[in-house]
Short mmCIF file of C-alpha atoms in Angstrom, two decimals:
data_model
loop_
_atom_site.label_atom_id
_atom_site.label_comp_id
_atom_site.label_asym_id
_atom_site.label_seq_id
_atom_site.Cartn_x
_atom_site.Cartn_y
_atom_site.Cartn_z
CA GLU A 1 38.38 65.55 -33.54
CA GLN A 2 37.21 65.41 -29.94
CA PRO A 3 39.96 65.03 -27.33
CA VAL A 4 39.95 61.87 -25.30
CA LEU A 5 39.33 62.54 -21.64
CA GLU A 6 39.59 60.27 -18.68
CA PRO A 7 36.25 59.90 -16.90
CA VAL A 8 35.78 62.15 -13.93
CA LEU A 9 33.64 60.66 -11.22
CA PRO A 10 32.43 61.77 -7.80
CA ALA A 11 34.11 60.38 -4.74
CA PRO A 12 32.57 57.12 -3.49
CA ALA A 13 30.78 57.19 -0.18
CA GLU A 14 33.25 57.15 2.66
CA GLU A 15 33.37 54.05 4.78
CA GLN A 16 33.19 54.46 8.51
CA ASN A 17 36.47 53.70 10.21
CA GLY A 18 36.54 53.95 13.97
CA THR A 19 40.30 54.27 14.29
CA ASP A 20 41.14 56.40 11.25
CA SER A 21 38.35 58.70 10.15
CA ALA A 22 40.66 60.90 8.06
CA LYS A 23 41.41 59.43 4.67
CA ALA A 24 44.19 60.35 2.30
CA PRO A 25 43.04 62.99 -0.25
CA LYS A 26 42.30 61.75 -3.74
CA VAL A 27 43.73 64.92 -5.29
CA ASN A 28 46.93 66.39 -3.86
CA CYS A 29 46.35 70.08 -4.42
CA GLU A 30 49.09 72.65 -4.19
CA GLU A 31 47.57 75.41 -2.06
CA ARG A 32 48.21 78.92 -3.33
CA ASN A 33 49.86 81.67 -1.32
CA THR A 34 47.17 84.02 -0.01
CA THR A 35 49.55 86.68 1.29
CA GLY A 36 48.39 90.12 0.19
CA ILE A 37 44.96 88.95 -0.97
CA ASP A 38 42.25 90.90 0.84
CA ARG A 39 39.15 89.72 -0.99
CA PHE A 40 38.50 86.12 -1.96
CA THR A 41 35.98 85.82 -4.77
CA LEU A 42 35.35 83.73 -7.85
CA GLN A 43 36.07 84.86 -11.39
CA ILE A 44 33.49 84.67 -14.17
CA LEU A 45 34.90 84.15 -17.65
CA ASN A 46 33.49 86.27 -20.44
CA VAL A 47 32.79 85.03 -23.95
CA SER A 48 36.28 85.92 -25.24
CA GLN A 49 38.19 84.22 -22.43
CA ASP A 50 39.35 80.62 -22.71
CA LEU A 51 39.28 78.37 -19.68
CA MET A 52 42.60 76.81 -20.68
CA GLU A 53 44.29 80.19 -20.23
CA PHE A 54 43.42 80.09 -16.53
CA LEU A 55 44.51 76.49 -15.93
CA ASN A 56 48.22 75.80 -15.70
CA PRO A 57 48.98 72.30 -17.05
CA ASN A 58 52.40 72.35 -15.37
CA SER A 59 51.00 73.07 -11.92
CA SER A 60 49.33 70.89 -9.29
CA ASP A 61 47.09 73.65 -7.96
CA CYS A 62 43.34 72.98 -7.95
CA THR A 63 40.49 74.94 -9.46
CA LEU A 64 36.77 74.37 -9.06
CA VAL A 65 34.98 75.30 -12.30
CA LEU A 66 31.24 75.85 -12.61
CA PHE A 67 29.42 75.54 -15.93
CA TYR A 68 26.12 77.43 -15.71
CA THR A 69 23.58 79.39 -17.74
CA PRO A 70 21.93 82.61 -16.49
CA TRP A 71 18.41 81.39 -17.35
CA CYS A 72 18.71 78.04 -15.54
CA ARG A 73 16.86 78.09 -12.22
CA PHE A 74 19.14 75.42 -10.77
CA SER A 75 22.17 77.55 -11.61
CA ALA A 76 20.51 80.54 -9.99
CA SER A 77 19.73 78.64 -6.78
CA LEU A 78 23.32 77.37 -6.64
CA ALA A 79 24.84 80.84 -7.21
CA PRO A 80 24.93 82.21 -3.63
CA HIS A 81 26.43 78.97 -2.30
CA PHE A 82 29.11 78.92 -4.99
CA ASN A 83 29.82 82.63 -4.40
CA SER A 84 30.70 81.88 -0.78
CA LEU A 85 33.16 79.06 -1.55
CA PRO A 86 36.26 81.26 -2.18
CA ARG A 87 36.01 82.55 1.40
CA ALA A 88 35.68 79.00 2.74
CA PHE A 89 38.69 77.77 0.71
CA PRO A 90 41.00 80.76 0.16
CA THR A 91 43.89 78.56 -0.99
CA LEU A 92 41.90 77.20 -3.94
CA ARG A 93 40.76 78.92 -7.12
CA PHE A 94 37.16 79.20 -8.31
CA LEU A 95 35.97 79.94 -11.84
CA ALA A 96 32.55 80.08 -13.50
CA LEU A 97 31.59 80.27 -17.15
CA ASP A 98 28.39 80.54 -19.14
CA ALA A 99 28.08 77.17 -20.89
CA SER A 100 26.00 78.69 -23.69
CA GLN A 101 28.90 81.02 -24.55
CA HIS A 102 31.51 78.27 -24.31
CA SER A 103 29.76 75.40 -26.10
CA SER A 104 33.06 73.87 -27.26
CA LEU A 105 34.22 73.52 -23.65
CA SER A 106 30.86 72.06 -22.64
CA THR A 107 31.24 69.41 -25.34
CA ARG A 108 34.88 68.78 -24.49
CA PHE A 109 34.24 68.10 -20.82
CA GLY A 110 30.86 66.40 -21.20
CA THR A 111 28.80 69.05 -19.47
CA VAL A 112 25.52 68.06 -21.12
CA ALA A 113 23.49 69.67 -18.33
CA VAL A 114 23.92 72.68 -16.08
CA PRO A 115 24.87 73.47 -13.45
CA ASN A 116 27.94 71.27 -13.71
CA ILE A 117 30.94 71.48 -11.39
CA LEU A 118 34.37 70.05 -12.18
CA LEU A 119 37.46 69.93 -9.98
CA PHE A 120 40.65 70.49 -11.99
CA GLN A 121 44.21 69.80 -10.97
CA GLY A 122 46.27 71.88 -13.31
CA ALA A 123 44.43 71.51 -16.63
CA LYS A 124 43.17 67.97 -15.94
CA PRO A 125 39.60 67.28 -14.73
CA MET A 126 39.78 65.07 -11.66
CA ALA A 127 36.27 64.85 -10.21
CA ARG A 128 32.73 65.90 -10.94
CA PHE A 129 30.18 67.08 -8.37
CA ASN A 130 27.08 64.98 -9.05
CA HIS A 131 24.94 65.59 -5.97
CA THR A 132 21.47 67.04 -6.49
CA ASP A 133 21.65 68.87 -3.16
CA ARG A 134 23.80 71.86 -4.16
CA THR A 135 24.44 73.76 -0.94
CA LEU A 136 27.47 75.27 0.71
CA GLU A 137 27.75 72.29 3.06
CA THR A 138 27.61 69.64 0.33
CA LEU A 139 30.11 71.61 -1.74
CA LYS A 140 32.47 71.87 1.23
CA ASP A 141 32.15 68.13 1.86
CA PHE A 142 32.91 67.41 -1.80
CA ILE A 143 36.05 69.55 -1.77
CA PHE A 144 37.23 68.08 1.53
CA ASN A 145 36.64 64.50 0.39
CA GLN A 146 38.62 65.12 -2.79
CA THR A 147 41.47 67.33 -1.56
CA GLY A 148 41.63 66.88 2.21
CA ILE A 149 41.51 70.67 2.59
CA GLU A 150 39.22 71.78 5.38
CA ALA A 151 36.87 74.72 4.94
CA LYS A 152 36.90 77.71 7.26
CA SER A 153 34.23 77.07 9.86
CA ASP A 154 33.01 80.67 10.13
CA VAL A 155 31.91 81.00 6.48
CA ALA A 156 28.20 81.14 5.69
CA VAL A 157 26.06 82.35 2.80
CA THR A 158 25.48 86.11 3.14
CA GLU A 159 23.28 88.69 1.44
CA GLU A 160 26.27 89.75 -0.68
CA ASP A 161 26.54 86.19 -1.99
CA TRP A 162 22.97 86.44 -3.27
CA GLU A 163 23.90 89.59 -5.19
CA GLY A 164 26.97 88.27 -7.01
CA PRO A 165 29.34 87.89 -8.66
CA LEU A 166 27.47 84.83 -9.94
CA PRO A 167 23.86 85.92 -10.60
CA SER A 168 21.18 84.36 -8.42
CA VAL A 169 18.33 86.02 -10.35
CA LEU A 170 17.14 84.39 -13.54
CA THR A 171 17.65 86.38 -16.72
CA LYS A 172 15.47 86.01 -19.77
CA GLY A 173 17.36 84.66 -22.71
CA ILE A 174 17.19 82.43 -25.75
CA ASP A 175 18.98 79.14 -25.90
CA TRP A 176 20.34 79.60 -29.42
CA LEU A 177 21.90 76.16 -29.47
CA LEU A 178 18.56 74.53 -28.68
CA LEU A 179 16.76 76.74 -31.20
CA PHE A 180 19.29 75.89 -33.92
CA SER A 181 18.97 72.18 -33.12
CA VAL A 182 15.16 72.31 -33.42
CA LEU A 183 15.31 74.21 -36.70
CA PHE A 184 17.90 71.81 -38.08
CA LEU A 185 15.80 68.80 -37.10
CA ALA A 186 12.66 70.32 -38.62
CA GLY A 187 14.52 71.11 -41.84
CA PHE A 188 15.95 67.61 -42.04
CA VAL A 189 12.51 65.99 -41.55
CA MET A 190 11.03 68.23 -44.25
CA TYR A 191 13.87 67.47 -46.64
CA ALA A 192 13.60 63.72 -45.98
CA THR A 193 9.83 63.81 -46.59
CA ILE A 194 10.17 65.68 -49.90
CA ARG A 195 13.03 63.45 -50.97
CA THR A 196 11.03 60.30 -50.20
CA GLU A 197 8.03 61.52 -52.23
CA SER A 198 10.32 62.37 -55.17
CA ILE A 199 11.81 58.88 -55.16
CA ARG A 200 8.35 57.29 -55.09
CA TRP A 201 7.35 59.09 -58.28
CA LEU A 202 10.52 57.87 -60.02
CA ILE A 203 9.75 54.19 -59.34
CA PRO A 204 7.77 52.57 -62.21
CA GLY A 205 4.23 51.73 -61.22
CA GLN A 206 4.20 53.92 -58.13
CA GLU A 207 2.41 56.79 -59.89
CA HIS A 208 -0.46 54.47 -60.95
CA GLU A 209 -0.72 53.04 -57.45
CA HIS A 210 -0.89 56.55 -56.08
CA GLN A 211 -3.68 57.49 -58.52
CA GLU A 212 -5.74 54.45 -57.54
#
């Protein structure tokens, strides 16, 4: 049985307000303590790790989660920009997972296409990034509009961000889910065709009509 989720939507376009340009954040994130952390980077979940293990349902801290596939060119072009986000927002957490290895999570959170970015507060999805322009600036604007947390101004995409940890180079692979779906559909059509022909021969008079 699929869990019922509240819809997660992008923030509406901000209205211009001459006297009060700063709006209250839509998600009140608890910023983590960065004392003792020297390197801010995102974590990529492997096939045996569950996203729910990294999200604390009893906490109000925020995590930006990316659903991607290594053979998707849009995921690859997004990679260096997403790799730089932990440095821009050190008080937030950033996770990425291969949607093809976590198909149950993709179904659960409605990530029918990749790349897909969800902002979680605790274990609850709060907002989805739906812009087609996936750059560091648009990602920073999205996080600021949702949380009110400002990005560090000196952060930019570097050569190291193009190298990892999220891969920016396409890898050859087989979409097993798509392949299984095609094979299942082909098998069903073949079965339905054979079944239909069998039923026709069982109907009185159909065999004579076929001979004529």
